[in-house]
Coordinates of C-alpha atoms in Angstrom, one line a residue:
M536 CA 12.1 3.5 -32.1
S537 CA 13.3 4.7 -28.7
H538 CA 12.1 7.5 -26.5
T539 CA 13.8 9.5 -23.8
S540 CA 12.4 9.6 -20.2
R541 CA 13.5 11.1 -16.9
A542 CA 13.6 8.4 -14.2
I543 CA 14.7 8.0 -10.6
R544 CA 17.4 5.3 -10.1
I545 CA 19.6 4.1 -7.3
D546 CA 23.0 2.4 -8.0
R547 CA 23.4 1.0 -4.5
P548 CA 21.2 0.5 -1.4
G549 CA 21.2 3.4 1.1
G550 CA 19.4 6.6 2.2
P551 CA 17.4 9.1 0.2
E552 CA 20.5 10.6 -1.1
E553 CA 21.0 7.6 -3.3
L554 CA 17.9 8.6 -5.4
K555 CA 19.3 10.2 -8.6
I556 CA 17.5 11.6 -11.7
V557 CA 18.8 10.0 -14.9
E558 CA 17.8 10.0 -18.5
V559 CA 16.8 6.5 -19.9
E560 CA 15.9 5.2 -23.3
V561 CA 12.5 3.5 -23.6
G562 CA 11.8 1.3 -26.5
E563 CA 8.8 -0.5 -27.9
P564 CA 6.7 -3.0 -25.9
G565 CA 7.3 -6.7 -26.5
P566 CA 4.7 -9.5 -26.2
G567 CA 2.5 -9.1 -23.2
Q568 CA 3.8 -5.6 -22.5
I569 CA 2.7 -1.9 -22.9
R570 CA 4.4 1.4 -23.0
I571 CA 2.7 3.9 -20.6
R572 CA 3.3 7.7 -20.2
H573 CA 2.8 8.6 -16.6
H574 CA 0.7 11.6 -15.3
A575 CA 1.3 10.8 -11.6
V576 CA 3.2 8.2 -9.6
G577 CA 2.3 6.8 -6.2
L578 CA 4.8 6.8 -3.2
N579 CA 4.7 3.9 -0.8
F580 CA 6.6 2.6 2.2
I581 CA 7.7 -0.4 0.3
D582 CA 9.8 1.9 -1.9
T583 CA 11.9 2.8 1.1
Y584 CA 12.4 -0.9 1.9
Q585 CA 13.7 -1.4 -1.6
R586 CA 15.9 1.7 -1.5
S587 CA 17.5 0.8 1.8
G588 CA 18.2 -2.8 0.9
L589 CA 15.7 -4.3 3.5
Y590 CA 14.2 -5.9 0.4
A591 CA 17.3 -6.9 -1.6
L592 CA 16.9 -6.3 -5.4
A593 CA 19.4 -6.2 -8.3
M594 CA 21.2 -2.9 -8.9
P595 CA 20.9 -0.4 -10.5
L596 CA 17.3 -0.1 -9.6
Q597 CA 14.5 2.1 -10.8
L598 CA 12.0 2.4 -7.9
G599 CA 8.2 2.8 -7.8
M600 CA 5.3 0.3 -7.7
E601 CA 2.2 2.3 -8.8
A602 CA 1.3 5.0 -11.3
A603 CA -1.4 6.2 -13.6
G604 CA -1.2 7.6 -17.2
V605 CA -2.0 6.9 -20.8
V606 CA -1.1 3.8 -22.8
E607 CA 1.1 4.8 -25.8
A608 CA 1.8 1.4 -27.3
V609 CA 0.6 -2.2 -26.9
G610 CA 2.6 -5.4 -27.5
E611 CA 1.4 -8.6 -29.1
G612 CA -1.1 -10.5 -27.1
V613 CA -2.4 -7.6 -25.0
T614 CA -6.2 -7.5 -25.4
H615 CA -7.5 -5.6 -22.4
L616 CA -5.8 -2.3 -23.2
K617 CA -5.4 -0.2 -26.3
V618 CA -3.5 2.9 -27.3
G619 CA -5.0 6.0 -25.8
D620 CA -6.5 4.2 -22.8
R621 CA -6.3 5.9 -19.4
A622 CA -4.7 3.3 -17.1
A623 CA -3.4 2.7 -13.6
Y624 CA -1.5 -0.1 -11.9
A625 CA 0.3 -1.5 -8.9
S626 CA 2.8 -3.9 -10.3
Q627 CA 6.1 -5.6 -10.2
P628 CA 8.9 -5.2 -11.3
P629 CA 9.6 -1.7 -9.8
G630 CA 10.1 1.2 -12.2
A631 CA 7.2 3.6 -11.8
Y632 CA 9.4 6.6 -10.8
C633 CA 9.7 7.9 -14.4
E634 CA 7.9 9.7 -17.1
L635 CA 7.6 6.7 -19.5
R636 CA 8.2 3.0 -19.2
V637 CA 7.7 -0.4 -20.9
M638 CA 6.2 -2.9 -18.5
P639 CA 4.1 -6.1 -18.2
A640 CA 0.4 -5.5 -19.0
T641 CA -0.9 -8.1 -16.6
C642 CA -1.5 -5.8 -13.6
V643 CA -2.4 -2.7 -15.6
C644 CA -6.1 -1.8 -15.5
K645 CA -8.2 0.7 -17.4
L646 CA -8.9 3.7 -15.2
P647 CA -12.5 4.8 -15.2
D648 CA -13.0 8.3 -16.6
T649 CA -14.5 9.4 -13.3
I650 CA -11.2 8.8 -11.4
S651 CA -8.4 11.3 -11.9
F652 CA -4.8 10.3 -12.7
E653 CA -3.6 11.5 -9.3
T654 CA -6.2 9.5 -7.5
G655 CA -5.5 6.5 -9.7
A656 CA -1.8 6.7 -8.9
A657 CA -2.4 7.2 -5.2
M658 CA -4.9 4.4 -4.7
M659 CA -3.8 1.3 -6.7
L660 CA -1.2 -0.3 -4.4
K661 CA -2.7 1.0 -1.2
G662 CA -6.4 0.4 -2.2
L663 CA -5.7 -3.1 -3.5
T664 CA -3.8 -3.8 -0.3
A665 CA -6.9 -2.6 1.8
Q666 CA -9.0 -4.8 -0.5
Y667 CA -7.1 -8.0 0.0
L668 CA -6.8 -7.4 3.8
L669 CA -10.4 -6.7 4.5
K670 CA -11.9 -9.0 1.9
K671 CA -9.5 -11.9 1.7
T672 CA -7.2 -12.0 4.8
L673 CA -9.8 -13.1 7.3
P674 CA -9.9 -14.9 10.6
A675 CA -11.1 -18.5 10.8
E676 CA -14.5 -17.4 12.1
G677 CA -14.8 -14.8 9.3
L678 CA -15.8 -11.1 9.8
Q679 CA -19.4 -9.9 10.3
P680 CA -20.8 -6.4 10.7
G681 CA -20.1 -5.2 14.2
D682 CA -16.9 -7.1 14.6
F683 CA -13.8 -5.4 16.0
V684 CA -10.6 -5.3 14.0
L685 CA -7.3 -3.5 14.9
F686 CA -5.5 -1.6 12.2
H687 CA -2.0 -0.1 12.9
A688 CA -0.8 3.0 11.1
A689 CA -4.4 4.0 10.6
A690 CA -3.5 7.5 9.4
G691 CA -1.3 6.3 6.6
G692 CA -2.2 5.7 3.0
V693 CA -3.5 2.1 3.4
G694 CA -4.9 3.0 6.8
L695 CA -7.2 5.8 5.8
I696 CA -8.6 3.8 2.9
A697 CA -9.1 0.8 5.3
C698 CA -10.9 3.0 7.9
Q699 CA -13.4 4.0 5.3
W700 CA -13.8 0.6 3.7
A701 CA -14.2 -1.1 7.1
R702 CA -17.0 1.4 8.0
A703 CA -18.7 0.6 4.7
L704 CA -18.5 -3.1 5.6
G705 CA -20.0 -2.4 9.1
L706 CA -16.8 -3.3 11.0
Q707 CA -15.7 -1.5 14.1
L708 CA -12.1 -0.5 13.2
I709 CA -9.8 0.4 16.1
G710 CA -6.9 2.4 14.6
T711 CA -3.6 3.2 16.0
A712 CA -1.3 6.1 15.2
G713 CA 1.6 8.0 16.6
S714 CA 0.0 11.3 17.5
D715 CA -3.3 12.7 18.6
A716 CA -3.7 14.6 15.3
K717 CA -3.2 11.4 13.4
C718 CA -5.7 9.6 15.6
Q719 CA -8.2 12.3 14.9
L720 CA -7.6 11.9 11.2
A721 CA -8.4 8.2 11.5
L722 CA -11.6 8.9 13.3
E723 CA -12.6 11.4 10.7
H724 CA -12.1 8.7 8.0
G725 CA -14.3 6.1 9.7
A726 CA -12.4 4.5 12.5
A727 CA -14.7 3.6 15.4
H728 CA -11.9 4.2 18.0
A729 CA -8.3 5.5 17.8
I730 CA -5.3 4.9 20.1
N731 CA -2.2 7.0 20.2
Y732 CA 0.4 4.2 20.6
S733 CA 3.1 6.7 21.6
T734 CA 1.3 7.5 24.8
E735 CA -0.9 4.5 25.5
D736 CA -0.6 0.8 25.8
F737 CA -2.6 -0.1 22.7
A738 CA -3.1 -3.8 23.7
A739 CA -4.6 -2.8 27.1
R740 CA -6.8 -0.2 25.4
V741 CA -8.0 -2.7 22.8
K742 CA -9.1 -5.1 25.6
E743 CA -10.8 -2.2 27.3
I744 CA -12.7 -1.2 24.1
T745 CA -13.7 -4.8 23.4
G746 CA -14.9 -5.6 27.0
G747 CA -11.8 -7.8 27.6
K748 CA -12.4 -10.0 24.6
G749 CA -9.9 -8.7 22.0
V750 CA -10.3 -8.4 18.3
K751 CA -10.8 -11.1 15.6
V752 CA -7.9 -9.8 13.5
V753 CA -5.0 -7.4 13.7
Y754 CA -3.7 -5.8 10.5
D755 CA -0.1 -4.8 11.3
S756 CA 2.2 -3.0 8.9
V757 CA 4.5 -1.7 11.7
G758 CA 6.3 -4.9 12.4
K759 CA 8.9 -5.2 15.2
D760 CA 7.6 -2.5 17.6
T761 CA 4.0 -3.8 17.6
F762 CA 4.2 -7.5 17.1
E763 CA 3.9 -8.7 20.7
G764 CA 1.2 -6.1 21.5
S765 CA -0.7 -7.2 18.4
L766 CA -0.7 -10.8 19.6
A767 CA -1.9 -9.6 23.0
S768 CA -4.8 -7.8 21.3
L769 CA -6.3 -10.9 19.8
R770 CA -9.3 -12.9 21.0
P771 CA -8.9 -16.7 20.9
F772 CA -8.6 -18.1 17.4
G773 CA -7.7 -14.6 16.2
L774 CA -5.5 -13.8 13.2
L775 CA -2.5 -11.5 13.1
A776 CA -1.8 -10.4 9.5
S777 CA 1.7 -8.9 9.5
F778 CA 1.9 -7.1 6.2
G779 CA 4.8 -4.6 6.6
N780 CA 7.9 -3.6 8.5
G781 CA 7.6 0.1 9.2
S782 CA 9.6 -0.2 12.4
G783 CA 11.8 -3.0 11.1
P784 CA 11.3 -6.7 10.5
V785 CA 9.8 -8.9 13.2
P786 CA 12.7 -10.8 14.9
P787 CA 12.7 -14.6 15.2
F788 CA 10.2 -15.7 17.9
N789 CA 9.0 -18.8 19.7
T790 CA 5.9 -20.1 18.0
A791 CA 4.7 -21.1 21.5
L792 CA 3.5 -17.5 21.7
L793 CA 0.7 -18.4 19.4
A794 CA -0.5 -21.1 21.8
K795 CA -1.9 -18.6 24.3
G796 CA -5.1 -18.2 22.2
S797 CA -4.6 -20.7 19.4
Y798 CA -3.8 -17.7 17.3
Y799 CA -3.2 -17.7 13.5
L800 CA -0.3 -15.7 11.9
T801 CA 0.1 -14.8 8.2
R802 CA 2.5 -12.7 6.2
P803 CA 0.5 -11.8 3.1
T804 CA 1.7 -9.7 0.1
L805 CA -0.3 -7.9 -2.5
F806 CA 1.6 -9.4 -5.3
T807 CA 0.5 -13.0 -4.5
H808 CA -3.1 -11.7 -4.8
I809 CA -2.6 -10.0 -8.1
A810 CA -0.5 -12.7 -9.8
T811 CA -3.1 -13.2 -12.6
R812 CA -4.9 -10.9 -14.9
E813 CA -8.2 -12.2 -13.6
S814 CA -7.5 -11.7 -10.0
T815 CA -6.0 -8.2 -10.6
Q816 CA -9.1 -7.1 -12.5
A817 CA -11.6 -8.5 -10.0
M818 CA -9.8 -6.7 -7.1
A819 CA -9.5 -3.5 -9.1
D820 CA -13.2 -3.6 -10.1
D821 CA -14.0 -3.8 -6.4
L822 CA -11.7 -0.9 -5.6
F823 CA -13.1 1.2 -8.5
D824 CA -16.7 0.5 -7.4
V825 CA -16.1 1.5 -3.7
V826 CA -14.3 4.7 -4.8
G827 CA -16.8 5.5 -7.5
S828 CA -19.7 5.1 -5.0
G829 CA -18.1 7.7 -2.7
A830 CA -17.9 5.2 0.2
V831 CA -14.1 5.5 0.1
K832 CA -12.3 8.7 -0.8
I833 CA -8.6 8.7 -1.6
P834 CA -6.9 11.2 0.7
I835 CA -3.9 12.8 -1.2
A836 CA -2.2 14.8 1.5
Q837 CA 1.2 15.4 -0.1
R838 CA 2.4 16.1 -3.6
Y839 CA 6.1 16.3 -4.7
A840 CA 7.7 17.0 -8.0
L841 CA 9.6 14.0 -9.4
A842 CA 12.8 16.0 -8.8
D843 CA 12.0 16.3 -5.1
V844 CA 11.8 12.5 -4.5
Q845 CA 14.6 12.6 -1.9
Q846 CA 12.6 14.9 0.3
A847 CA 9.5 12.8 -0.2
H848 CA 11.4 9.7 1.1
R849 CA 12.7 11.7 4.1
D850 CA 9.3 12.9 5.0
L851 CA 7.8 9.4 4.6
E852 CA 10.4 7.7 6.8
A853 CA 10.1 10.5 9.4
R854 CA 6.3 9.8 9.7
K855 CA 5.6 13.4 8.5
T856 CA 3.1 12.2 5.9
T857 CA -0.5 11.2 6.3
G858 CA -2.8 9.5 3.8
C859 CA -1.5 9.2 0.2
T860 CA 1.5 10.8 -1.5
V861 CA 2.1 11.3 -5.2
L862 CA 4.9 12.4 -7.4
T863 CA 3.8 14.8 -10.1
L864 CA 5.1 14.9 -13.6

């Protein structure tokens, strides 16, 4: 039996104008799959990379990496979910920009009743990213309460979650953002310090804040524009975790740059960390706990109807958004 669903598809890489609403047929789940009806869909910067072709994927492509809704059908071998369960996910392959989909069940988690569908859709990819960064992507000397970390794009979806989570862990998070208003937002969400990188030399300010020492780790989703400054912000044996390309990919560089302080460099991805059902659930449980406790609140600052997805992408790329953004159904 098939079902009809509205979905957002692109037939070729390009700008937001390539995002089209189409009607698709959705069938029954196969082994290891579920069918889920979405109540809300999360919007993420990685969606723009896939749309533009920066991350090359086969066409036509249905975008979207996270959503929340209700399980309608369960395929053979799926034991952690049942029909009627509230659920949320951050998952590959893309395809969340729709009303209904069949997808692998591995990364789909039961959503606690205390967490709304919109919050679930907004927090899975961004919250799990903050989790693996602050809990698993650590410098050689580890992180202890009181340590300084630098987090770029601190007023974005991942950033505002990381500001709160870092505070809960006792870390002193130095956030950067592109305006004074965004810096204030980061401070209100738990950043110990905030730097407007459009008006200040952030590396120089980091050294000033840390008494000339630098930070143990830089979490950098901006990429090209911040890479060298991020290295300059590290203390000896510090770690640069480059986890995004908001300003474009980091160009080829001489690894001798790392010799200045015996620095470490990594390019982590969420999907390496959630490659198994066990790791996905453990990370999700950590996220659900910290959100459920109130230590981390999920800031949904923008809502767009599914039909307005082109405008949502324009606003995201123009840095007009803060916190999390969801598409409503």
